[in-house]
Coordinates of C-alpha atoms and ligand atoms in Angstrom, one line a residue:
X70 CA -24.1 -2.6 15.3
X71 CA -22.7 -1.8 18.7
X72 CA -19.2 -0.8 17.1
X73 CA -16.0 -0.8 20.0
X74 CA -13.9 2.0 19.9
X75 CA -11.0 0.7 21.6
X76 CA -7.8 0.6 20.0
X77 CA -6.5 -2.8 18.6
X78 CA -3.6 -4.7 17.2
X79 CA -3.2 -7.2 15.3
X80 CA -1.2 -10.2 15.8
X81 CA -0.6 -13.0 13.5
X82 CA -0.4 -16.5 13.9
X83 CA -0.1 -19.5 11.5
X84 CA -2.2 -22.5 11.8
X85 CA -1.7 -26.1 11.5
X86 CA -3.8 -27.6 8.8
X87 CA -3.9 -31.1 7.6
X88 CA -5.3 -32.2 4.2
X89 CA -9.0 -32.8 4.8
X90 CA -9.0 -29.5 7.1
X91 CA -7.3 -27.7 4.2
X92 CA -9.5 -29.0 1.1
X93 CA -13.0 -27.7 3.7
X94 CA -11.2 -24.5 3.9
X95 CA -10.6 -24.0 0.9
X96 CA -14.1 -24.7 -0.4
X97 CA -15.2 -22.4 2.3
X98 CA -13.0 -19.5 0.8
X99 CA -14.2 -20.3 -2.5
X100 CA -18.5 -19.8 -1.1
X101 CA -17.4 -16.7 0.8
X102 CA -15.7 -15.1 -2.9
X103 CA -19.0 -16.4 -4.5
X104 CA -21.3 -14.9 -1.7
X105 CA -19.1 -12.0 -2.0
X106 CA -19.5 -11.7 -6.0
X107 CA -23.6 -11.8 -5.1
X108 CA -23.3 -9.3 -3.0
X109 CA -21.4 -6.8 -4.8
X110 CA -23.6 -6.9 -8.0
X111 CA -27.0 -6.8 -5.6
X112 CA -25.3 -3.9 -4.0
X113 CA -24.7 -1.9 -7.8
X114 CA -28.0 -3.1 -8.6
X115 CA -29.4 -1.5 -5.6
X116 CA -27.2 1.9 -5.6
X117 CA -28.0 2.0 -9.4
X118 CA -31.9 2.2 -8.3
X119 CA -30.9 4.7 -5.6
X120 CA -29.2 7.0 -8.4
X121 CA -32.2 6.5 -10.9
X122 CA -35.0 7.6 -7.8
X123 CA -36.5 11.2 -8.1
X124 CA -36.1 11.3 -4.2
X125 CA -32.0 11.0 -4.9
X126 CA -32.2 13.0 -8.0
X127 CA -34.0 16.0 -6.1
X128 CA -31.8 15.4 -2.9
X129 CA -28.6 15.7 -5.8
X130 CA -30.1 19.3 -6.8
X131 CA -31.0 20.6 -3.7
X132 CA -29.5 23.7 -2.2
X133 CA -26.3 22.4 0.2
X134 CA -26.8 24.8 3.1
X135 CA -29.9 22.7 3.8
X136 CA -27.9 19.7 4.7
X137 CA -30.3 18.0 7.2
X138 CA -33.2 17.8 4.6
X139 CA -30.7 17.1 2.2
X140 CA -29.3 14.1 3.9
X141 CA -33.0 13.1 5.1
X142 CA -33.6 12.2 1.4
X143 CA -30.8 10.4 0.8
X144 CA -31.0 8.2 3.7
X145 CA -34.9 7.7 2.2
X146 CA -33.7 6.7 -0.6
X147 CA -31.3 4.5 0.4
X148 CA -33.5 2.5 2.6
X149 CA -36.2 2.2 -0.1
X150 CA -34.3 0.7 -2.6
X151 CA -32.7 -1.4 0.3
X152 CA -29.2 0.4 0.0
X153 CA -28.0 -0.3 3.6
X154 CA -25.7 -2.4 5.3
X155 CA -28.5 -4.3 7.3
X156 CA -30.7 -4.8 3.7
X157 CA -27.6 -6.2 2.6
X158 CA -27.1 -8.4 5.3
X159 CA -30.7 -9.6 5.3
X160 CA -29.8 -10.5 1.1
X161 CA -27.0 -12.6 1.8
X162 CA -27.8 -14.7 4.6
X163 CA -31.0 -15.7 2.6
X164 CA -29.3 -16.4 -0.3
X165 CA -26.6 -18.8 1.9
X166 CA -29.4 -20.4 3.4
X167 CA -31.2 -20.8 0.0
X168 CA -27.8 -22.9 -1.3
X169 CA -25.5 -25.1 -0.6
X170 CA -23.3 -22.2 0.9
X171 CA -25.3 -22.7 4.2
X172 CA -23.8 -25.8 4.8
X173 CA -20.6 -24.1 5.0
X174 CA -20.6 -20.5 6.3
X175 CA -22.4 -19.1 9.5
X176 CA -24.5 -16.3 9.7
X177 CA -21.9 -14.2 10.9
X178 CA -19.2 -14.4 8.2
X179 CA -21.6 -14.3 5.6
X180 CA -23.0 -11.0 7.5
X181 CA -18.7 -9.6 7.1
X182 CA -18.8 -10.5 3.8
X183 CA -21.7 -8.3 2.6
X184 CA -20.6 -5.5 5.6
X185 CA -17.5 -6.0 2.6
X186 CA -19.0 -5.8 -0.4
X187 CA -22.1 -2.9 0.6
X188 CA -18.4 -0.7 1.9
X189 CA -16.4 -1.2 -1.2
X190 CA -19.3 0.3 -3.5
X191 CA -20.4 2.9 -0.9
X192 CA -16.6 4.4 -0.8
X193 CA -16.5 4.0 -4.8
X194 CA -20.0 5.6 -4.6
X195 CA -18.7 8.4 -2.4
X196 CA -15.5 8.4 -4.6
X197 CA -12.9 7.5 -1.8
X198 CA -12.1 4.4 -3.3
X199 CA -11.7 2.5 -7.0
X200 CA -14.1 0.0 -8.8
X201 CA -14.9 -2.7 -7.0
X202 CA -14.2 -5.9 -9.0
X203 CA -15.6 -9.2 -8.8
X204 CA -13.1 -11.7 -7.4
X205 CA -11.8 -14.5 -9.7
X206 CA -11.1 -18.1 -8.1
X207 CA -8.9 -18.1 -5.3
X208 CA -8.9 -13.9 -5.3
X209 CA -10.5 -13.6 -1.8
X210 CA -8.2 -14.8 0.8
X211 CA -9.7 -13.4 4.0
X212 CA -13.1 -13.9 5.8
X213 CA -13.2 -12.7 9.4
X214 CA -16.1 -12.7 12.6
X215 CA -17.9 -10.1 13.9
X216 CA -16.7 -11.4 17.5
X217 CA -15.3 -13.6 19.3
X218 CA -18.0 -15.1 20.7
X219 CA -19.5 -17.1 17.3
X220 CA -18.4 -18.1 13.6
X221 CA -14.3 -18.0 13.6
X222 CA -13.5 -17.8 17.5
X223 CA -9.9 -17.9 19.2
X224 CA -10.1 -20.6 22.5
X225 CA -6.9 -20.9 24.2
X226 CA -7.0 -22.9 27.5
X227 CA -4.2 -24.8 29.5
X228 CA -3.4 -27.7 27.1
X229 CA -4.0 -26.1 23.5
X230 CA -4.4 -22.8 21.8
X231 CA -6.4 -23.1 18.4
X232 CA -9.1 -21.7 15.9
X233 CA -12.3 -23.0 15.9
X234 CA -15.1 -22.8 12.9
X235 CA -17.9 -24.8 12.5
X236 CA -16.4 -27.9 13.2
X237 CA -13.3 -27.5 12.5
X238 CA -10.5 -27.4 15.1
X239 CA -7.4 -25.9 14.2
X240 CA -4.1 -25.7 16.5
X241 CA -2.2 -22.6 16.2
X242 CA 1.7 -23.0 16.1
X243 CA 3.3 -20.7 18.5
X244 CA 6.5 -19.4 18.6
X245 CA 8.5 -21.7 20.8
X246 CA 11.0 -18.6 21.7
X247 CA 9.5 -15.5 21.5
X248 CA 12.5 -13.5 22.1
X249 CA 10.5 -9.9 22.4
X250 CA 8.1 -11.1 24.5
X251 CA 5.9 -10.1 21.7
X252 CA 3.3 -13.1 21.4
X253 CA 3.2 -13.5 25.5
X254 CA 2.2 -9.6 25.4
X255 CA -0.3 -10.6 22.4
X256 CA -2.1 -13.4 23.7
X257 CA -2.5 -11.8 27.1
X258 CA -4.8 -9.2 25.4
X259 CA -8.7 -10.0 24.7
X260 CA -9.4 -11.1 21.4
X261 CA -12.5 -8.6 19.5
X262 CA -12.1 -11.3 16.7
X263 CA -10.4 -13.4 14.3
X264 CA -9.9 -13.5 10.6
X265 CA -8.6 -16.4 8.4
X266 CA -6.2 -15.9 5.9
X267 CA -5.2 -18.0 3.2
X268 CA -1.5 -17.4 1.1
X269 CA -0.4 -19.3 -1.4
X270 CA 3.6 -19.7 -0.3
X271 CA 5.9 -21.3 -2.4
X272 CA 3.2 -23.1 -4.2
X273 CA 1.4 -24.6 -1.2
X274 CA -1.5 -23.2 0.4
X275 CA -0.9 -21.8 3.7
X276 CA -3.1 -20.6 6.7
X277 CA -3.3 -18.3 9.5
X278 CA -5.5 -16.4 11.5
X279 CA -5.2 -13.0 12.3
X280 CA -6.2 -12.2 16.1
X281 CA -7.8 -8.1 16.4
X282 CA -6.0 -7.9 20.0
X283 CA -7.9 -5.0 21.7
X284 CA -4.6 -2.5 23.5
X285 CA -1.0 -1.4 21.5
X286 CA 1.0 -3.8 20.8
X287 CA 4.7 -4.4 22.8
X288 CA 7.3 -2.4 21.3
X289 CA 10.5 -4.7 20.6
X290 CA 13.6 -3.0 23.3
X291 CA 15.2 -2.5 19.7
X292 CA 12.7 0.1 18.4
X293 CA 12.4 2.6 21.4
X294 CA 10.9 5.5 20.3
X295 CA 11.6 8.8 21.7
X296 CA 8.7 11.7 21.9
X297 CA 9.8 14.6 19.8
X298 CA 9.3 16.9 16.6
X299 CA 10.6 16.1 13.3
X300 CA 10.1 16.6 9.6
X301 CA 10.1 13.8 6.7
X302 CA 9.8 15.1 2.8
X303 CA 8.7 12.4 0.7
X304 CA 9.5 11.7 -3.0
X305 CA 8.7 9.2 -5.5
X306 CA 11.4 6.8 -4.5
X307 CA 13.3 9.0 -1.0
X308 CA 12.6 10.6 1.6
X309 CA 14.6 13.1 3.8
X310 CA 14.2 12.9 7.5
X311 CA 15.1 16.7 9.6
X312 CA 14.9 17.0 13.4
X313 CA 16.6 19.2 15.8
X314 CA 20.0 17.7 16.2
X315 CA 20.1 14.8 12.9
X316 CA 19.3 14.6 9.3
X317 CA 18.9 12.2 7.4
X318 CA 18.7 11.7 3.2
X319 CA 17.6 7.9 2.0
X320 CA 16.0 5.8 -0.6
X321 CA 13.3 4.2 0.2
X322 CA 13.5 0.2 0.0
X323 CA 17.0 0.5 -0.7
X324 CA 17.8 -3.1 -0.5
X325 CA 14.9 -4.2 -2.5
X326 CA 16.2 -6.2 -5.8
X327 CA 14.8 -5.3 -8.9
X328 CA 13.1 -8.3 -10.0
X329 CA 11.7 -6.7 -13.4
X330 CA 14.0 -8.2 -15.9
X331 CA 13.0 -11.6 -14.7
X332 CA 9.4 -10.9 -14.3
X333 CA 9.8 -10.3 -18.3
X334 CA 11.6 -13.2 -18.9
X335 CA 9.2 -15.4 -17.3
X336 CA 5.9 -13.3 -18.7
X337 CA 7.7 -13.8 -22.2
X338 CA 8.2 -17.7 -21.3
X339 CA 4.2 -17.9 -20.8
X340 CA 3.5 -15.8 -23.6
X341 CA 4.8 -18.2 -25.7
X342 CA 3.7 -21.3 -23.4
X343 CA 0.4 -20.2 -24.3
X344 CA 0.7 -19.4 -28.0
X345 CA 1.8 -23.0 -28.3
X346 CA -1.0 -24.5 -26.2
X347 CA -3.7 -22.6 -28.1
X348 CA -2.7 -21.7 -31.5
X349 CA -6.7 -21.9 -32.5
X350 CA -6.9 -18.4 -31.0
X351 CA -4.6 -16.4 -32.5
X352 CA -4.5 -14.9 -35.4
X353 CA -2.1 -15.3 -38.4
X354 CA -0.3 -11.7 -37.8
X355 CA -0.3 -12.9 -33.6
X356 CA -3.1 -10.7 -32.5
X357 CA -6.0 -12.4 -30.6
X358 CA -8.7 -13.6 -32.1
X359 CA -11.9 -12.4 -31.7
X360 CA -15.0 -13.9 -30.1
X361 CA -15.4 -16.7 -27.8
X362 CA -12.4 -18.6 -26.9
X363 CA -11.2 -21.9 -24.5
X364 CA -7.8 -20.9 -23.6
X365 CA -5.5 -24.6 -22.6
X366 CA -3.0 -23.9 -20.1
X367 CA -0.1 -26.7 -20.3
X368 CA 1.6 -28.0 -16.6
X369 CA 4.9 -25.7 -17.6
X370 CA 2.6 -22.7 -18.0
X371 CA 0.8 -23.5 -14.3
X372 CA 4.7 -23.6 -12.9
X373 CA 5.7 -20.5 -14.3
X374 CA 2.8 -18.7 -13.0
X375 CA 3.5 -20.0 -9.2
X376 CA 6.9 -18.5 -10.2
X377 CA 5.3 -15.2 -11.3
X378 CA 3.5 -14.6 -7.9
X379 CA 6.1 -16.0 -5.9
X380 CA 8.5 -13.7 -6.9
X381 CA 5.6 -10.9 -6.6
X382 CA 5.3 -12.0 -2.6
X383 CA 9.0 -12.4 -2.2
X384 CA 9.1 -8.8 -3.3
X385 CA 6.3 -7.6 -1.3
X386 CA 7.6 -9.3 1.9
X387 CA 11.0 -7.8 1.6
X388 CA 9.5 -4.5 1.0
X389 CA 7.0 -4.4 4.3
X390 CA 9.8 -5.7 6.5
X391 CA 12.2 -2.8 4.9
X392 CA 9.7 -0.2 5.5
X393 CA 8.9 -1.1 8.7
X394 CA 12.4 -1.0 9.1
X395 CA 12.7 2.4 8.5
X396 CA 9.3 3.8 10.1
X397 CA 10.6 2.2 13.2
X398 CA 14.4 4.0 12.8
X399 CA 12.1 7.7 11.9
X400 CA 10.1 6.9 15.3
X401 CA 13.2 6.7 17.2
X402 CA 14.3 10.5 16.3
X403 CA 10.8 11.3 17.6
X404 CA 7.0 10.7 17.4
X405 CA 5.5 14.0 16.0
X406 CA 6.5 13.8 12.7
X407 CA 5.2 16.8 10.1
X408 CA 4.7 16.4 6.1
X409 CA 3.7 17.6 3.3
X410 CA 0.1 16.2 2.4
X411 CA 1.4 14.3 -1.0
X412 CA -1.4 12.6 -3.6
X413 CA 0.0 9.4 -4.2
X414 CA -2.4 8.9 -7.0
X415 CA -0.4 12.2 -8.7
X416 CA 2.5 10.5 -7.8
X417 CA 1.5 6.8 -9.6
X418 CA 0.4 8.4 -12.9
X419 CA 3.7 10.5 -13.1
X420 CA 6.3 7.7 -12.5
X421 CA 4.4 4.4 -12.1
X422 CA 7.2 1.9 -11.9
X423 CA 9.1 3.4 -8.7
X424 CA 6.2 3.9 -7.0
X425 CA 5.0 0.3 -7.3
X426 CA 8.3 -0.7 -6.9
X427 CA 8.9 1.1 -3.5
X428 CA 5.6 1.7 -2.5
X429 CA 5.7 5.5 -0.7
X430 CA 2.3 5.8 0.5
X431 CA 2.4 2.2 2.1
X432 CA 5.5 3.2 3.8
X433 CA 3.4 6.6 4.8
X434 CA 0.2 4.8 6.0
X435 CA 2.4 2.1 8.0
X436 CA 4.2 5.3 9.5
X437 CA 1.2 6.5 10.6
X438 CA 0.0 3.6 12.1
X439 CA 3.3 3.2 13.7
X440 CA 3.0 6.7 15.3
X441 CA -0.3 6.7 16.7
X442 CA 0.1 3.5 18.2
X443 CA 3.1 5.4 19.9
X444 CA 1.3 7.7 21.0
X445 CA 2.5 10.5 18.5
X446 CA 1.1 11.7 15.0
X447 CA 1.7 12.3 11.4
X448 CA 0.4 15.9 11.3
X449 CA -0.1 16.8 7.2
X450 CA 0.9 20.0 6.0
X451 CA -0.8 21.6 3.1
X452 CA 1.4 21.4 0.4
X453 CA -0.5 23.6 -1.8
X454 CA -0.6 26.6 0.0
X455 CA 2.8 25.8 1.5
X456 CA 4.9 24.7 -1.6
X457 CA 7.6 24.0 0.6
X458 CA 10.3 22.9 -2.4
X459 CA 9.9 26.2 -4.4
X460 CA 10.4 28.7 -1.0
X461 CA 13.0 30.3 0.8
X462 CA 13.5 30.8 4.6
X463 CA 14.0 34.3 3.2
X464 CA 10.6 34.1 1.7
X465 CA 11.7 33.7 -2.0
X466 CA 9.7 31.5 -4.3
X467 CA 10.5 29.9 -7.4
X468 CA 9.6 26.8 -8.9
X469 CA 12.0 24.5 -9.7
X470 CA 11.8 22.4 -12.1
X471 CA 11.8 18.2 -11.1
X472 CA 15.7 17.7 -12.0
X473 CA 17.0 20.3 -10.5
X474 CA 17.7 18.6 -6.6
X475 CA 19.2 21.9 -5.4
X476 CA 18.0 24.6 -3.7
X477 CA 19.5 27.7 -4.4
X478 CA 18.4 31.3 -3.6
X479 CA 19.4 34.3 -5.6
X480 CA 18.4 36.5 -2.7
X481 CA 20.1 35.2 0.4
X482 CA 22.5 32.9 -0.7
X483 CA 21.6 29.2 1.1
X484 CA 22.4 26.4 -1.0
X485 CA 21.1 23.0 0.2
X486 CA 19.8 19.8 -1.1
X487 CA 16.1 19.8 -2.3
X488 CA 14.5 17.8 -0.5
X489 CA 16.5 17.9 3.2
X490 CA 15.9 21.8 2.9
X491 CA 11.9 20.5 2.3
X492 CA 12.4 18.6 5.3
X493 CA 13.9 21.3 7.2
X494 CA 11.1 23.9 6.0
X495 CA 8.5 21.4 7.0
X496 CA 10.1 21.4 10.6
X497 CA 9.6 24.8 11.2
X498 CA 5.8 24.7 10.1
X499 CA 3.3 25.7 12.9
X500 CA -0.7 26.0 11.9
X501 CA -0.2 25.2 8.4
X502 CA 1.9 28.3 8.0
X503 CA 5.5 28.2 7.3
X504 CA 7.4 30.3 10.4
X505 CA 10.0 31.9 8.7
X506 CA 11.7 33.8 12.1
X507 CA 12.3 30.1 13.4
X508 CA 13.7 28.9 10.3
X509 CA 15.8 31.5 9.9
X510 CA 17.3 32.2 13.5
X511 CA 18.0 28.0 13.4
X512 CA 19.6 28.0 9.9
X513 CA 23.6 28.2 11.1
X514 CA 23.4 25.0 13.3
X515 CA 21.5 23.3 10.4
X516 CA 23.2 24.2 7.5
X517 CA 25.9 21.9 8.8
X518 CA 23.7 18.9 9.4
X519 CA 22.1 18.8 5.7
X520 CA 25.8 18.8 4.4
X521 CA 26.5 15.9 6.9
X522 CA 23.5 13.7 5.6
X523 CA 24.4 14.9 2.4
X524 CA 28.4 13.9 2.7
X525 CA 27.2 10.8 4.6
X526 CA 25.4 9.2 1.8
X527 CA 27.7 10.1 -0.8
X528 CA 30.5 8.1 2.2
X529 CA 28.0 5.7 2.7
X530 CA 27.4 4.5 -1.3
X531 CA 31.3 4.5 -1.9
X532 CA 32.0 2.4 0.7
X533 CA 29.2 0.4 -0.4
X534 CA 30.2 0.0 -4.2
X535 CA 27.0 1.4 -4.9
X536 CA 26.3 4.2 -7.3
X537 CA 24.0 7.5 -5.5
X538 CA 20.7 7.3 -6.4
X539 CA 20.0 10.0 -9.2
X540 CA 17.1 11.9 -7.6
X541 CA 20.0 12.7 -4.6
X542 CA 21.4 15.3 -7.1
X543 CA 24.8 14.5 -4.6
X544 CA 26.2 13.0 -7.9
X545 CA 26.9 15.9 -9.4
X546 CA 28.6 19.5 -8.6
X547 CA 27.0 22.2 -6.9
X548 CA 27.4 24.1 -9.4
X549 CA 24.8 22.5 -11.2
X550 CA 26.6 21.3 -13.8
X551 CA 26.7 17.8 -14.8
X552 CA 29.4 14.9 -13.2
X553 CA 31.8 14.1 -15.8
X554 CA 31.5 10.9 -16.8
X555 CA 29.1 8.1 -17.3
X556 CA 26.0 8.2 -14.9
X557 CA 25.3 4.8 -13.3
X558 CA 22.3 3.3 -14.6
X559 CA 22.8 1.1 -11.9
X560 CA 18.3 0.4 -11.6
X561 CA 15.8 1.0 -14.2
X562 CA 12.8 1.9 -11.8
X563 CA 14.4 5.1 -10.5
X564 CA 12.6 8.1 -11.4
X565 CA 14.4 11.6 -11.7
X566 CA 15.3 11.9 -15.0
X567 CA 18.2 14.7 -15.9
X568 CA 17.5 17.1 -18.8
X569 CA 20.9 16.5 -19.7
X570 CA 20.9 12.6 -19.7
X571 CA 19.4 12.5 -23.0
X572 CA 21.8 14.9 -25.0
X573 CA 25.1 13.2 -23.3
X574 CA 24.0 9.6 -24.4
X575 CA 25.6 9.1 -28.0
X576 CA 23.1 9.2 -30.5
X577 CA 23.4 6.1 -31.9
X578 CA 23.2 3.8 -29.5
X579 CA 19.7 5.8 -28.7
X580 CA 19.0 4.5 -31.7
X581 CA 20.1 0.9 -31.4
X582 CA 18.3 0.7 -28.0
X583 CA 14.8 0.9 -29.1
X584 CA 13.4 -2.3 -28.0
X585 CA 11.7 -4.6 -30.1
X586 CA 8.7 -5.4 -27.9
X587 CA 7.0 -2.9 -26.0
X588 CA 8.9 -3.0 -22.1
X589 CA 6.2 -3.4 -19.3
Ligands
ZN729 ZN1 16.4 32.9 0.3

């Protein structure tokens, strides 16, 4: 495939759909998740052939330094077994055309859907990405073209703008005011191609189509960005922003409600919805029964699970349009901006919740995006060799343990907050290797601006009613010594825990407060 290697945008419109339209669509989406499904299990078929071949298992052995012979094999193998993309290709549009699915998807979305299916268990192959799992009914919500030329196409001509596939004709609703200029900008770009998306909002079905504009998309007047340097440290639930003349300390999705407690509520409610509806499947003692097993769900159960994921889209919606808030207020300050390389995956197994809950490596990937579209970068800095939050300007190093949000040094004397002084260490990073004449000769004009951020959000959460954020460590004294007082547990899904927390809270309410049913 002659693959274009311009850059592109994407720009979103919804559709207008009325009920015969929709109920096609939907059974389209449903033979594109079953094509899908085929597709997937021929491709672990095939790969599991691959694996089992004495041409794979001698290419596995041999010696790495001779990669071209090396990678000879494995391509052999591949196309033997039919491992490839185009093998794959030539599977599924025989097995649309052997079935009723060829009365309702064109050769070039079924072709997308197995290009889908052959990448997700090539990257879990490779070990880039995780399992790839068979989608359930209603699971797949996209299909897209290959151009714009055939299957889904975008057609926009003086009367009408609209989506066309196989038959169907379907008007797009514009945006009658466009105050950016954002869609006119959009929709004077060329279309590479389009893909359909379907959402459940609110209980209804809703569509749209998602035009691959080939350029950069317009920049709202609002979100000017400004080409410079800074430096962003990233933890589980902040971040701490350090350029040349600001810093900055924050919490990431600040104004994102924590929607846990009813998630329970309502996960409890169906528990019991469906204990009631199937009591043949449960045991005496409440465990599930064994064995095969017809589960009944009632009307009340179907309306508490709408509830379930609308609250989950609600949530998710909130959260993209708060990180894009703040990706866009980091460009602003400047377009270069260094990190620390971070595993997220480290991150998820050591404090799950926040990190599902604020979502840092979204907010990273979307920053990224953000950047280069800009024209800048996000350059990562190798935090293993680095350890920026155990090291001194002064070239000290200790390691500190997670509660301690300080930075102090026994040798030279800086005290700063943890993570800005990671932020302002990762500033003054050049080749990977931490320049420690720069950091040092800048230190008395930045001293005073990580006190400011720090005073600032202390200011800012007062005024606000709000108790600091834990991980801040602002709460408490420099001296390292606990606040006096009770500490706000103002949000369950925040993540430093104190050493001390657990001795200060009286014992017997520790006691009292062991729930009854394992928390999720
Ligand atoms: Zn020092």
């Amino acid at each position: 495939m002659n693959k274009e290697r311009t850059p592109s945008f994407i720009h979103e419109v919804a559709l207008s759909v009325d009920a015969k339209q929709k109920r096609e669509l939907l059974t389209r989406m449903d033979m594109a998740r079953m094509l899908y499904n085929a597709c997937l299990g021929e491709a672990q078929n095939r790969l599991g052939l691959v694996r089992q071949s004495t041409m794979f298992r001698s290419a596995v052995t041999m010696d790495r330094a001779r990669s071209k012979e090396r990678s000879a094999l494995f391509k052999e193998a591949n196309a033997r077994y039919g491992f490839t993309e185009y093998a794959l290709h030539k599977y599924a549009v025989a097995g649309k055309n052997r079935c009723a699915i060829g009365d309702h998807l064109d050769v070039h979305t079924v072709q997308k859907i197995a290009t889908r299916a052959f990448s997700a268990v090539l990257m879990h192959a490779l070990g880039k990405r995780g399992k790839p799992r068979f989608k359930g009914k209603g699971q797949l919500v996209s299909v897209e073209s290959k151009s714009n030329d055939a299957g889904i196409r975008f057609r926009a001509d003086a009367c009408q703008s609209r989506v066309e596939w196989g038959g169907l004709v379907l008007p797009i609703i514009l945006d009658r005011k466009d105050k950016d200029g954002v869609q006119a900008h959009a929709m004077s770009c060329r279309t590479k191609y389009v893909r359909l998306v379907c959402r459940s909002y609110k209980g209804n079905t809703l569509f749209s189509a998602q035009l691959v504009q080939e350029g950069y998309p317009k920049l709202k007047s609002k979100n000017a960005v400004t080409s410079g340097k800074s430096a962003l440290d990233i933890g589980p639930s902040t971040y701490a922003l350090y350029t040349e003349d600001t810093a900055e300390l924050g919490q990431f999705c600040a104004g994102l409600k924590p929607l846990h407690r009813t998630l329970r509520s309502i996960q409890r409610k169906m528990d019991r919805s469906r204990r009631a509806s199937n009591p043949e499947n449960y045991n005496s003692d409440g465990t599930i029964r064994k064995g095969n097993k017809t589960w009944v769900t009632s009307g009340h159960y179907q309306r508490l699970k709408m509830q379930i994921s609308e609250i989950h889209r609600r949530l998710a919606a909130h959260r993209k349009t708060l990180h894009g808030a703040l990706a866009n207020r980091i460009l602003a300050h400047g377009t270069v901006i260094q990190m620390e390389k971070l595993s997220y995956r480290a991150f998820q197994k050591m404090f799950g919740r926040s990190i599902g809950f604020r979502a840092p490596g979204m907010f990273v990937s979307m920053l990224r995006r953000k950047a280069e579209s800009a024209g800048g970068a996000v350059i990562d800095l190798p935090a293993g060799t680095l350890k920026l939050s155990q090291t001194c300007q002064c070239g000290h190093q200790r390691k500190k343990p997670l509660h301690e949000r300080w930075h102090r040094c026994p040798d030279c004397g800086i005290c700063a907050q943890r993570d800005l002084y990671s932020a302002y260490l990762a500033y003054h990073v050049s080749n990977d290797v931490l320049d420690k004449e720069s950091a040092t000769a800048s230190w008395p004009g930045a001293e005073s601006l990580l006190m400011q951020a720090v005073s600032r959000v202390q200011h800012e959460s007062a005024n606000a009613g709000n108790s600091v954020p834990q991980s801040f460590g602002v709460g408490r004294s420099m001296s390292g010594l606990p606040v006096k007082g009770r500490y706000p547990v103002s949000d369950d899904v925040d993540v430093v825990a104190f050493a001390s927390m657990r001795t200060r809270e009286p014992r017997k309410r520790a006691v009292l407060a062991t729930p009854r049913t394992p928390r999720l």
